[in-house]
Coordinates of N, CA and C in Angstrom, one line a residue:
M25 N 9.6 25.8 34.8 CA 9.0 24.5 34.7 C 9.5 23.9 33.4
P26 N 10.0 22.6 33.4 CA 10.4 22.0 32.1 C 9.2 21.7 31.2
A27 N 9.5 21.8 29.9 CA 8.5 21.5 28.9 C 8.0 20.0 29.0
P28 N 6.7 19.8 28.8 CA 6.2 18.4 28.8 C 6.9 17.5 27.8
S29 N 7.1 16.2 28.2 CA 7.8 15.3 27.3 C 6.9 15.0 26.0
V30 N 7.5 14.8 24.9 CA 6.8 14.5 23.7 C 6.9 13.0 23.4
I31 N 7.5 12.2 24.3 CA 7.8 10.8 24.1 C 6.7 10.0 24.8
A32 N 6.2 9.0 24.1 CA 5.2 8.1 24.7 C 5.6 6.6 24.5
A33 N 5.0 5.8 25.3 CA 5.1 4.3 25.1 C 3.9 3.8 24.5
Q34 N 4.0 2.9 23.5 CA 2.9 2.3 22.8 C 2.4 1.1 23.7
G35 N 1.2 1.1 24.1 CA 0.7 0.0 24.9 C 0.7 -1.3 24.3
Y36 N 0.8 -1.4 23.0 CA 0.8 -2.7 22.3 C 2.1 -3.4 22.7
T37 N 3.2 -2.7 23.0 CA 4.4 -3.3 23.4 C 4.3 -4.2 24.6
I38 N 3.4 -3.7 25.5 CA 3.2 -4.4 26.8 C 1.8 -5.1 26.9
R39 N 1.3 -5.4 25.8 CA -0.1 -5.9 25.7 C -0.3 -7.2 26.6
D40 N 0.7 -8.0 26.7 CA 0.6 -9.2 27.5 C 0.5 -8.9 29.0
F41 N 0.8 -7.7 29.4 CA 0.8 -7.3 30.8 C -0.4 -6.4 31.1
C42 N -1.3 -6.3 30.1 CA -2.4 -5.3 30.2 C -3.8 -6.0 29.9
K43 N -4.0 -7.1 30.5 CA -5.2 -7.9 30.1 C -6.4 -7.5 31.0
T44 N -6.1 -7.1 32.3 CA -7.2 -6.7 33.2 C -7.0 -5.3 33.7
P45 N -8.0 -4.7 34.3 CA -7.7 -3.4 34.9 C -6.6 -3.3 35.9
L46 N -6.4 -4.4 36.7 CA -5.3 -4.4 37.7 C -4.0 -4.5 37.0
D47 N -4.0 -5.3 35.9 CA -2.7 -5.4 35.1 C -2.4 -4.1 34.5
I48 N -3.4 -3.4 34.0 CA -3.2 -2.1 33.4 C -2.6 -1.1 34.4
A49 N -3.2 -1.1 35.6 CA -2.7 -0.2 36.6 C -1.3 -0.4 37.0
K50 N -0.9 -1.7 37.1 CA 0.5 -2.0 37.5 C 1.4 -1.7 36.4
S51 N 1.0 -1.9 35.1 CA 1.9 -1.7 34.0 C 2.1 -0.2 33.7
L52 N 1.0 0.6 33.9 CA 1.2 2.1 33.8 C 2.0 2.6 34.9
A53 N 2.0 2.1 36.1 CA 2.8 2.5 37.1 C 4.3 2.2 36.8
K54 N 4.6 1.1 36.2 CA 5.9 0.7 35.8 C 6.4 1.7 34.7
L55 N 5.6 2.0 33.7 CA 6.0 3.0 32.7 C 6.4 4.3 33.3
K56 N 5.6 4.8 34.2 CA 5.9 6.0 34.9 C 7.2 6.0 35.6
K57 N 7.5 4.9 36.3 CA 8.7 4.7 37.0 C 9.9 4.7 36.1
I58 N 9.7 4.1 34.9 CA 10.8 4.0 33.9 C 11.1 5.4 33.4
G59 N 10.1 6.3 33.4 CA 10.4 7.7 32.9 C 9.4 8.2 31.9
Y60 N 8.4 7.4 31.5 CA 7.4 7.9 30.5 C 6.4 8.8 31.2
D61 N 6.0 9.8 30.4 CA 4.9 10.7 30.9 C 3.6 10.5 30.1
A62 N 3.7 9.7 29.0 CA 2.5 9.5 28.1 C 2.5 8.1 27.6
V63 N 1.3 7.6 27.2 CA 1.1 6.3 26.7 C 0.1 6.3 25.6
Q64 N 0.3 5.5 24.6 CA -0.8 5.2 23.6 C -1.5 4.0 24.0
V65 N -2.8 4.1 24.2 CA -3.7 3.0 24.6 C -4.0 2.1 23.4
S66 N -3.5 0.9 23.4 CA -3.7 0.0 22.3 C -3.5 -1.4 22.8
A67 N -4.5 -2.3 22.4 CA -4.4 -3.7 22.8 C -4.5 -4.0 24.3
F68 N -5.2 -3.0 25.0 CA -5.4 -3.2 26.4 C -6.7 -4.1 26.5
G69 N -6.8 -4.8 27.6 CA -8.0 -5.6 27.9 C -9.1 -4.6 28.3
P70 N -10.3 -5.2 28.5 CA -11.5 -4.3 28.8 C -11.3 -3.5 30.0
I71 N -11.6 -2.2 29.9 CA -11.5 -1.3 31.0 C -12.4 -0.1 30.8
E72 N -13.2 0.3 31.7 CA -14.1 1.5 31.6 C -13.2 2.7 31.4
P73 N -13.6 3.6 30.6 CA -12.9 4.9 30.4 C -12.7 5.7 31.7
K74 N -13.7 5.7 32.5 CA -13.5 6.5 33.8 C -12.5 5.8 34.7
E75 N -12.4 4.5 34.7 CA -11.4 3.8 35.5 C -10.0 4.0 34.9
L76 N -9.9 4.0 33.6 CA -8.6 4.2 32.9 C -8.2 5.7 33.2
A77 N -9.1 6.6 33.1 CA -8.8 8.0 33.4 C -8.3 8.2 34.8
K78 N -8.9 7.5 35.8 CA -8.4 7.6 37.2 C -7.0 7.0 37.3
I79 N -6.7 5.9 36.7 CA -5.4 5.3 36.7 C -4.3 6.3 36.1
L80 N -4.7 6.8 35.0 CA -3.8 7.7 34.3 C -3.5 8.9 35.1
T81 N -4.5 9.5 35.7 CA -4.4 10.7 36.5 C -3.5 10.4 37.8
G82 N -3.8 9.2 38.4 CA -3.1 8.9 39.6 C -1.6 8.7 39.3
E83 N -1.2 8.2 38.1 CA 0.2 8.0 37.8 C 0.8 9.3 37.2
G84 N 0.0 10.3 36.9 CA 0.6 11.5 36.2 C 0.9 11.2 34.8
L85 N 0.1 10.3 34.2 CA 0.3 10.0 32.7 C -0.7 10.6 31.8
V86 N -0.3 10.9 30.6 CA -1.2 11.4 29.6 C -1.5 10.3 28.6
C87 N -2.7 10.1 28.2 CA -3.0 9.3 27.0 C -2.9 10.1 25.8
C88 N -1.8 9.9 25.0 CA -1.5 10.7 23.9 C -2.3 10.3 22.7
A89 N -2.7 9.0 22.6 CA -3.4 8.5 21.4 C -4.0 7.1 21.8
T90 N -4.9 6.7 20.9 CA -5.4 5.3 20.9 C -5.3 4.7 19.6
H91 N -5.6 3.4 19.5 CA -5.9 2.7 18.3 C -7.4 2.3 18.4
A92 N -8.2 2.6 17.4 CA -9.6 2.3 17.5 C -10.1 1.4 16.4
D93 N -11.2 0.8 16.7 CA -11.8 -0.2 15.8 C -12.5 0.6 14.6
W94 N -12.3 0.1 13.4 CA -12.8 0.8 12.2 C -14.3 0.8 12.2
N95 N -15.0 -0.2 12.6 CA -16.4 -0.2 12.7 C -16.9 0.9 13.7
R96 N -16.3 1.0 14.8 CA -16.7 2.0 15.8 C -16.4 3.4 15.3
L97 N -15.3 3.6 14.6 CA -14.9 4.9 14.0 C -16.0 5.4 13.1
Q98 N -16.6 4.4 12.3 CA -17.6 4.8 11.3 C -19.0 4.9 11.9
N99 N -19.3 4.0 12.8 CA -20.7 3.8 13.2 C -21.0 4.2 14.7
D100 N -20.0 4.4 15.5 CA -20.2 4.7 16.9 C -19.3 5.9 17.2
T101 N -19.3 6.9 16.3 CA -18.4 8.0 16.4 C -18.5 8.8 17.7
E102 N -19.8 9.3 17.9 CA -20.0 10.2 19.1 C -19.6 9.5 20.4
K103 N -20.0 8.2 20.6 CA -19.6 7.5 21.8 C -18.1 7.4 21.9
L104 N -17.4 7.1 20.8 CA -16.0 7.0 20.8 C -15.3 8.3 21.2
V105 N -15.8 9.4 20.7 CA -15.3 10.7 21.0 C -15.5 10.9 22.5
E106 N -16.7 10.6 23.0 CA -17.0 10.8 24.4 C -16.0 10.1 25.3
E107 N -15.7 8.8 24.9 CA -14.7 8.0 25.7 C -13.3 8.7 25.7
H108 N -13.0 9.2 24.5 CA -11.7 9.9 24.4 C -11.6 11.2 25.3
L109 N -12.7 11.9 25.3 CA -12.8 13.1 26.2 C -12.6 12.7 27.7
I110 N -13.2 11.6 28.0 CA -13.1 11.1 29.4 C -11.6 10.9 29.8
I111 N -10.9 10.3 28.9 CA -9.5 10.0 29.2 C -8.5 11.1 28.8
G112 N -9.1 12.2 28.3 CA -8.3 13.3 27.9 C -7.4 13.1 26.7
C113 N -7.9 12.4 25.7 CA -7.1 12.0 24.6 C -7.6 12.7 23.3
K114 N -6.7 13.3 22.5 CA -7.1 14.0 21.3 C -6.7 13.3 20.0
H115 N -6.1 12.2 20.1 CA -5.7 11.5 18.8 C -6.1 10.1 18.8
T116 N -6.6 9.6 17.7 CA -6.8 8.2 17.5 C -6.3 7.7 16.1
A117 N -6.1 6.4 16.0 CA -5.6 5.9 14.7 C -6.1 4.5 14.5
I118 N -6.0 4.1 13.2 CA -6.4 2.7 12.9 C -5.1 2.0 12.5
G119 N -5.0 0.7 13.0 CA -3.7 0.0 12.9 C -3.3 -0.6 11.5
S120 N -4.3 -0.7 10.6 CA -4.0 -1.1 9.3 C -5.2 -1.0 8.4
L121 N -5.0 -1.2 7.1 CA -6.1 -1.0 6.1 C -7.1 -2.2 6.3
P122 N -8.3 -1.9 6.6 CA -9.3 -3.0 6.8 C -9.5 -3.8 5.6
G123 N -9.3 -5.1 5.7 CA -9.4 -6.0 4.6 C -8.2 -6.2 3.8
L124 N -7.1 -5.5 4.1 CA -5.9 -5.6 3.3 C -5.3 -7.0 3.3
W125 N -5.3 -7.6 4.5 CA -4.7 -8.9 4.6 C -5.5 -10.0 3.8
D126 N -6.8 -9.7 3.6 CA -7.6 -10.7 2.9 C -7.9 -10.4 1.4
A127 N -7.5 -9.2 1.0 CA -7.8 -8.8 -0.3 C -7.1 -9.6 -1.4
K128 N -7.7 -9.7 -2.5 CA -6.9 -10.3 -3.7 C -5.9 -9.3 -4.2
I129 N -4.8 -9.7 -4.6 CA -3.7 -8.8 -5.1 C -4.2 -7.8 -6.1
T130 N -5.0 -8.2 -7.0 CA -5.4 -7.3 -8.1 C -6.4 -6.2 -7.6
K131 N -6.9 -6.4 -6.4 CA -8.0 -5.5 -5.9 C -7.4 -4.6 -4.8
D132 N -6.1 -4.8 -4.4 CA -5.6 -4.0 -3.3 C -5.6 -2.5 -3.5
D133 N -5.3 -2.1 -4.8 CA -5.3 -0.7 -5.0 C -6.7 -0.1 -5.0
I134 N -7.7 -0.8 -5.4 CA -9.1 -0.4 -5.3 C -9.5 -0.2 -3.9
L135 N -9.1 -1.2 -3.1 CA -9.4 -1.2 -1.6 C -8.8 0.1 -1.0
A136 N -7.5 0.4 -1.4 CA -6.8 1.6 -0.8 C -7.5 2.9 -1.2
K137 N -8.0 2.9 -2.5 CA -8.7 4.2 -2.9 C -10.0 4.3 -2.2
T138 N -10.7 3.2 -2.1 CA -12.0 3.3 -1.4 C -11.8 3.7 0.1
F139 N -10.8 3.1 0.7 CA -10.6 3.4 2.1 C -10.2 4.9 2.3
A140 N -9.3 5.4 1.4 CA -8.9 6.7 1.5 C -10.0 7.7 1.4
A141 N -11.0 7.4 0.6 CA -12.2 8.3 0.5 C -13.0 8.2 1.7
T142 N -13.3 7.0 2.2 CA -14.1 6.8 3.4 C -13.5 7.4 4.6
A143 N -12.2 7.1 4.8 CA -11.4 7.5 5.9 C -11.3 9.0 6.0
S144 N -11.3 9.7 4.9 CA -11.3 11.1 4.8 C -12.6 11.7 5.4
L145 N -13.7 11.1 5.1 CA -15.0 11.5 5.7 C -15.0 11.3 7.2
V146 N -14.6 10.1 7.6 CA -14.5 9.8 9.0 C -13.6 10.8 9.8
A147 N -12.5 11.1 9.2 CA -11.5 12.0 9.8 C -12.1 13.4 9.9
A148 N -12.8 13.8 8.9 CA -13.4 15.2 8.9 C -14.5 15.3 10.0
K149 N -15.2 14.2 10.2 CA -16.2 14.2 11.3 C -15.6 14.2 12.7
L150 N -14.5 13.4 12.8 CA -13.8 13.4 14.1 C -13.1 14.7 14.4
N151 N -12.6 15.3 13.3 CA -11.9 16.6 13.5 C -12.9 17.7 14.1
K152 N -14.1 17.6 13.5 CA -15.1 18.6 14.0 C -15.5 18.3 15.5
L153 N -15.3 17.1 15.9 CA -15.6 16.7 17.3 C -14.4 16.8 18.2
G154 N -13.3 17.3 17.7 CA -12.1 17.5 18.5 C -11.0 16.5 18.5
L155 N -11.1 15.4 17.6 CA -10.1 14.4 17.5 C -9.4 14.4 16.2
T156 N -8.2 14.0 16.2 CA -7.5 13.7 14.9 C -7.6 12.2 14.6
F157 N -7.6 11.8 13.4 CA -7.7 10.4 13.0 C -6.5 10.1 12.0
S158 N -5.7 9.1 12.3 CA -4.5 8.8 11.5 C -4.5 7.3 11.1
Y159 N -3.8 7.1 10.0 CA -3.6 5.7 9.5 C -2.2 5.3 9.8
H160 N -2.1 4.0 10.3 CA -0.8 3.4 10.7 C -0.4 2.4 9.6
N161 N 0.7 2.5 9.1 CA 1.2 1.6 8.0 C 2.0 0.4 8.6
H162 N 2.0 -0.7 7.8 CA 2.9 -1.8 8.0 C 3.8 -1.8 6.7
A163 N 4.4 -2.9 6.4 CA 5.2 -3.0 5.2 C 4.4 -3.3 4.0
T164 N 3.2 -3.9 4.1 CA 2.3 -4.2 3.0 C 2.0 -3.1 2.1
E165 N 1.9 -1.9 2.7 CA 1.5 -0.7 2.0 C 2.6 -0.3 1.0
F166 N 3.7 -0.9 1.0 CA 4.8 -0.5 0.1 C 4.9 -1.5 -1.1
E167 N 3.8 -2.3 -1.3 CA 3.7 -3.1 -2.5 C 3.2 -2.2 -3.6
K168 N 3.7 -2.4 -4.8 CA 3.3 -1.5 -5.9 C 2.2 -2.1 -6.8
F169 N 1.2 -1.3 -7.2 CA 0.1 -1.7 -8.1 C 0.0 -0.7 -9.1
H170 N 0.0 -1.1 -10.4 CA -0.1 -0.2 -11.5 C 0.8 1.0 -11.4
G171 N 2.0 0.7 -10.9 CA 3.0 1.8 -10.8 C 2.9 2.7 -9.6
R172 N 2.0 2.4 -8.7 CA 1.9 3.2 -7.5 C 1.9 2.3 -6.2
L173 N 2.6 2.8 -5.2 CA 2.6 2.1 -3.9 C 1.3 2.3 -3.2
L174 N 0.8 1.3 -2.5 CA -0.4 1.5 -1.7 C -0.3 2.7 -0.8
Q175 N 0.8 2.9 -0.1 CA 1.0 4.0 0.8 C 0.8 5.4 0.0
D176 N 1.3 5.4 -1.2 CA 1.1 6.7 -2.0 C -0.3 6.9 -2.3
I177 N -1.0 5.8 -2.7 CA -2.4 5.9 -3.0 C -3.2 6.5 -1.8
L178 N -2.9 5.9 -0.6 CA -3.6 6.4 0.6 C -3.3 7.9 0.9
I179 N -2.1 8.3 0.7 CA -1.7 9.7 0.9 C -2.4 10.6 -0.2
E180 N -2.3 10.2 -1.4 CA -2.7 11.1 -2.5 C -4.2 11.1 -2.7
E181 N -4.9 10.0 -2.4 CA -6.3 9.9 -2.6 C -7.1 10.3 -1.4
S182 N -6.5 10.7 -0.3 CA -7.2 11.1 0.8 C -7.1 12.7 1.0
T183 N -8.0 13.2 1.8 CA -7.9 14.7 2.0 C -7.0 15.0 3.2
P184 N -6.6 16.2 3.4 CA -5.7 16.6 4.5 C -6.3 16.3 5.9
A185 N -7.6 16.0 6.0 CA -8.3 15.7 7.2 C -7.7 14.4 7.8
L186 N -7.3 13.5 6.9 CA -6.8 12.2 7.4 C -5.3 12.3 7.7
G187 N -4.9 11.9 8.9 CA -3.5 12.0 9.3 C -2.9 10.7 9.1
F188 N -1.5 10.6 9.3 CA -0.8 9.4 9.1 C 0.1 9.2 10.4
E189 N 0.0 8.0 10.9 CA 0.9 7.5 12.0 C 2.0 6.6 11.4
I190 N 3.0 7.3 10.8 CA 4.1 6.6 10.2 C 4.8 5.7 11.1
D191 N 5.0 4.4 10.8 CA 5.8 3.5 11.6 C 7.1 3.3 10.8
V192 N 8.2 3.9 11.4 CA 9.5 3.9 10.6 C 10.1 2.6 10.3
Y193 N 9.9 1.6 11.3 CA 10.4 0.3 11.0 C 9.7 -0.4 9.8
W194 N 8.4 -0.3 9.8 CA 7.7 -0.9 8.7 C 7.9 -0.2 7.3
V195 N 8.1 1.1 7.3 CA 8.5 1.7 6.1 C 9.8 1.1 5.6
Q196 N 10.8 1.1 6.5 CA 12.1 0.5 6.1 C 12.0 -1.0 5.7
H197 N 11.2 -1.7 6.4 CA 10.9 -3.1 6.0 C 10.3 -3.3 4.6
G198 N 9.5 -2.3 4.3 CA 8.9 -2.3 3.0 C 9.8 -1.8 1.8
G199 N 11.0 -1.4 2.2 CA 12.0 -1.0 1.2 C 12.0 0.5 0.9
A200 N 11.3 1.3 1.7 CA 11.3 2.7 1.4 C 12.1 3.4 2.5
D201 N 12.2 4.7 2.4 CA 13.0 5.6 3.3 C 12.0 6.2 4.3
P202 N 12.1 5.9 5.6 CA 11.2 6.5 6.5 C 11.2 8.0 6.5
S203 N 12.3 8.7 6.4 CA 12.4 10.1 6.4 C 11.6 10.7 5.2
V204 N 11.7 10.1 4.1 CA 10.9 10.5 2.9 C 9.4 10.5 3.1
Y205 N 9.0 9.4 3.7 CA 7.5 9.2 4.0 C 7.0 10.1 5.1
I206 N 7.9 10.4 6.0 CA 7.5 11.4 7.1 C 7.3 12.7 6.4
R207 N 8.2 13.1 5.5 CA 8.1 14.4 4.9 C 6.9 14.5 3.9
K208 N 6.5 13.3 3.3 CA 5.4 13.3 2.4 C 4.1 13.7 3.1
V209 N 4.0 13.5 4.4 CA 2.8 13.8 5.1 C 3.0 15.0 6.1
T210 N 3.8 15.9 5.7 CA 4.0 17.1 6.5 C 2.7 17.8 6.9
N211 N 2.6 18.1 8.2 CA 1.4 18.7 8.7 C 0.2 17.7 8.8
R212 N 0.4 16.5 8.5 CA -0.6 15.4 8.6 C -0.1 14.3 9.5
I213 N 0.9 14.5 10.3 CA 1.5 13.4 11.1 C 1.6 13.8 12.5
P214 N 0.5 13.7 13.3 CA 0.6 14.0 14.7 C 1.3 13.0 15.5
L215 N 1.3 11.7 15.0 CA 1.8 10.6 15.7 C 2.9 9.9 14.9
L216 N 4.0 9.5 15.5 CA 5.1 8.8 14.8 C 5.5 7.6 15.7
H217 N 5.5 6.4 15.0 CA 5.9 5.2 15.7 C 7.4 4.9 15.5
L218 N 8.1 4.6 16.6 CA 9.6 4.5 16.5 C 10.0 3.1 17.1
K219 N 10.6 2.3 16.2 CA 11.4 1.1 16.7 C 12.5 0.9 15.7
D220 N 13.5 0.2 16.0 CA 14.6 0.0 15.2 C 14.7 -1.3 14.5
M221 N 15.6 -1.5 13.5 CA 15.7 -2.7 12.8 C 17.2 -3.1 12.7
T222 N 17.4 -4.4 13.0 CA 18.8 -4.9 12.9 C 18.7 -6.2 12.2
I223 N 19.8 -6.8 11.9 CA 19.8 -8.1 11.2 C 20.8 -9.1 12.0
R224 N 20.4 -10.3 12.1 CA 21.2 -11.3 12.8 C 21.0 -12.6 12.2
N225 N 22.1 -13.3 11.8 CA 22.0 -14.6 11.2 C 21.1 -14.6 9.9
G226 N 21.2 -13.4 9.2 CA 20.4 -13.3 8.0 C 18.9 -13.0 8.2
K227 N 18.5 -12.8 9.5 CA 17.1 -12.5 9.7 C 16.9 -11.1 10.2
I228 N 15.9 -10.4 9.7 CA 15.6 -9.0 10.2 C 14.9 -9.1 11.5
I229 N 15.4 -8.3 12.5 CA 14.9 -8.3 13.8 C 14.5 -6.9 14.3
M230 N 13.4 -6.8 15.0 CA 13.0 -5.6 15.6 C 13.9 -5.3 16.8
A231 N 14.4 -4.1 16.9 CA 15.3 -3.7 18.0 C 14.8 -2.4 18.7
E232 N 15.4 -2.2 19.8 CA 15.2 -0.9 20.5 C 15.7 0.3 19.7
V233 N 15.0 1.4 19.9 CA 15.5 2.6 19.2 C 16.9 2.9 19.5
G234 N 17.7 3.1 18.5 CA 19.1 3.4 18.6 C 20.0 2.1 18.7
E235 N 19.4 0.9 18.7 CA 20.2 -0.3 18.8 C 20.3 -1.0 17.5
G236 N 19.7 -0.4 16.4 CA 19.8 -1.1 15.1 C 20.4 -0.2 14.0
N237 N 19.9 -0.3 12.8 CA 20.5 0.3 11.7 C 19.7 1.5 11.0
L238 N 18.6 1.9 11.6 CA 17.9 3.0 11.0 C 18.6 4.3 11.1
N239 N 18.4 5.2 10.2 CA 19.0 6.5 10.1 C 18.3 7.5 11.0
W240 N 18.6 7.5 12.2 CA 17.8 8.3 13.2 C 18.0 9.8 13.0
P241 N 19.2 10.3 12.7 CA 19.3 11.7 12.5 C 18.4 12.2 11.3
A242 N 18.3 11.4 10.2 CA 17.4 11.8 9.1 C 16.0 11.7 9.6
I243 N 15.6 10.6 10.3 CA 14.2 10.4 10.7 C 13.8 11.5 11.6
L244 N 14.6 11.9 12.6 CA 14.2 12.9 13.6 C 14.2 14.3 13.0
A245 N 15.1 14.5 12.1 CA 15.0 15.8 11.4 C 13.7 16.0 10.6
A246 N 13.4 14.9 9.9 CA 12.1 14.9 9.1 C 10.9 15.1 10.0
A247 N 10.9 14.4 11.2 CA 9.8 14.5 12.1 C 9.6 15.9 12.6
Q248 N 10.7 16.5 12.9 CA 10.6 17.9 13.4 C 10.1 18.8 12.3
D249 N 10.6 18.7 11.1 CA 10.1 19.5 10.0 C 8.7 19.3 9.6
A250 N 8.2 18.0 9.8 CA 6.9 17.6 9.4 C 5.8 18.0 10.4
G251 N 6.2 18.3 11.6 CA 5.3 18.7 12.7 C 4.7 17.6 13.5
V252 N 5.6 16.6 13.7 CA 5.2 15.5 14.6 C 4.9 16.0 16.0
V253 N 3.8 15.6 16.6 CA 3.4 16.0 18.0 C 3.9 15.0 19.0
W254 N 3.7 13.7 18.7 CA 4.1 12.6 19.7 C 5.1 11.6 19.0
Y255 N 6.1 11.4 19.7 CA 7.1 10.4 19.3 C 6.8 9.1 20.2
I256 N 6.2 8.1 19.6 CA 5.7 7.0 20.3 C 6.6 5.7 20.1
I257 N 7.2 5.2 21.2 CA 8.1 4.1 21.1 C 7.2 2.8 21.1
E258 N 7.4 2.0 20.1 CA 6.7 0.7 20.1 C 7.7 -0.4 19.6
Q259 N 7.5 -1.6 20.2 CA 8.3 -2.7 19.7 C 7.3 -3.9 19.8
D260 N 6.9 -4.4 18.6 CA 5.9 -5.5 18.5 C 6.4 -6.8 19.2
T261 N 7.7 -7.1 19.0 CA 8.3 -8.2 19.6 C 9.6 -7.8 20.2
C262 N 9.9 -8.3 21.4 CA 11.2 -8.0 22.1 C 11.9 -9.2 22.4
E263 N 13.3 -9.1 22.4 CA 14.1 -10.2 22.7 C 14.4 -10.3 24.2
R264 N 13.9 -9.3 25.0 CA 14.0 -9.2 26.4 C 12.7 -8.8 27.0
D265 N 12.7 -8.6 28.3 CA 11.4 -8.1 28.9 C 11.0 -6.8 28.2
P266 N 9.7 -6.7 27.8 CA 9.3 -5.5 27.0 C 9.5 -4.2 27.8
F267 N 9.4 -4.2 29.1 CA 9.6 -3.0 29.9 C 11.1 -2.6 29.8
D268 N 12.0 -3.6 29.8 CA 13.4 -3.3 29.6 C 13.7 -2.7 28.2
S269 N 13.0 -3.2 27.2 CA 13.2 -2.7 25.9 C 12.7 -1.2 25.8
L270 N 11.5 -1.0 26.4 CA 11.0 0.4 26.5 C 12.0 1.3 27.2
T271 N 12.7 0.8 28.2 CA 13.6 1.6 29.0 C 14.8 2.0 28.1
I272 N 15.3 1.0 27.4 CA 16.5 1.2 26.5 C 16.1 2.2 25.4
S273 N 15.0 2.1 24.8 CA 14.5 3.0 23.7 C 14.4 4.4 24.2
L274 N 13.8 4.5 25.4 CA 13.6 5.8 25.9 C 14.9 6.6 26.2
R275 N 15.8 5.9 26.8 CA 17.1 6.5 27.1 C 17.9 6.9 25.8
N276 N 17.8 6.0 24.8 CA 18.5 6.3 23.6 C 17.9 7.5 22.8
L277 N 16.5 7.5 22.8 CA 15.9 8.6 22.2 C 16.1 9.9 22.9
Q278 N 16.1 9.9 24.2 CA 16.5 11.1 24.9 C 17.9 11.6 24.6
A279 N 18.8 10.6 24.5 CA 20.2 10.9 24.2 C 20.3 11.5 22.8
M280 N 19.4 11.3 21.9 CA 19.4 11.8 20.6 C 18.8 13.3 20.6
G281 N 18.3 13.7 21.7 CA 17.8 15.1 21.8 C 16.3 15.2 21.9
I282 N 15.6 14.1 21.9 CA 14.1 14.2 22.0 C 13.7 14.1 23.5
H283 N 13.0 15.0 24.0 CA 12.6 15.0 25.4 C 11.1 15.3 25.6

């Protein structure tokens, strides 16, 4: 029997096609037909966990992870865990630092330190209940305050209970090396977000995995060494049908030796 795939599709990529339970069912069927065996549930429209579980099981798909609301993570933890158990999911993450986009520049490092401490406590609670909790970066975390990058503050000021869902595109966009930041969170990175970066007419553009300029040999070697569990393909914006983009990325990633 072949080993289960470690590649998943990020639901955010197809969010415009997942607004209702019927949309979700049709979209998950398309992902399975493309060749995906797993999906990260993110930016889906309202759907009951039991109905989602039924759709996933019917298509032979695994929910590898979710993105969860920060308020629910802190204040509705037990219910959130119960919902994850229903859909058979062991990993959740938060999409960005709460309040980062609104914070005053001089306060961003304080915000990061405070979040790192609180998120560590939330992660420890979730860990005891059977879930991992990870932080997903954008480029903003690679701004420097008092000689330190926000991403470094989050890593260094948190406990090992908090995981990191490194997004390689956004690390590169922030001017850092994705493989370096993957290695910085060795054994704390169950989830890895993969999309590529290219440039056209002087503009930076998101691209399918393997269709841009990222250093994939270095990224994938670091991921293997760091203990990544799920390689999750995501593309926030696509120049073609998002399902076609997910198809191209899947084929290219498989050709690189990830299955």
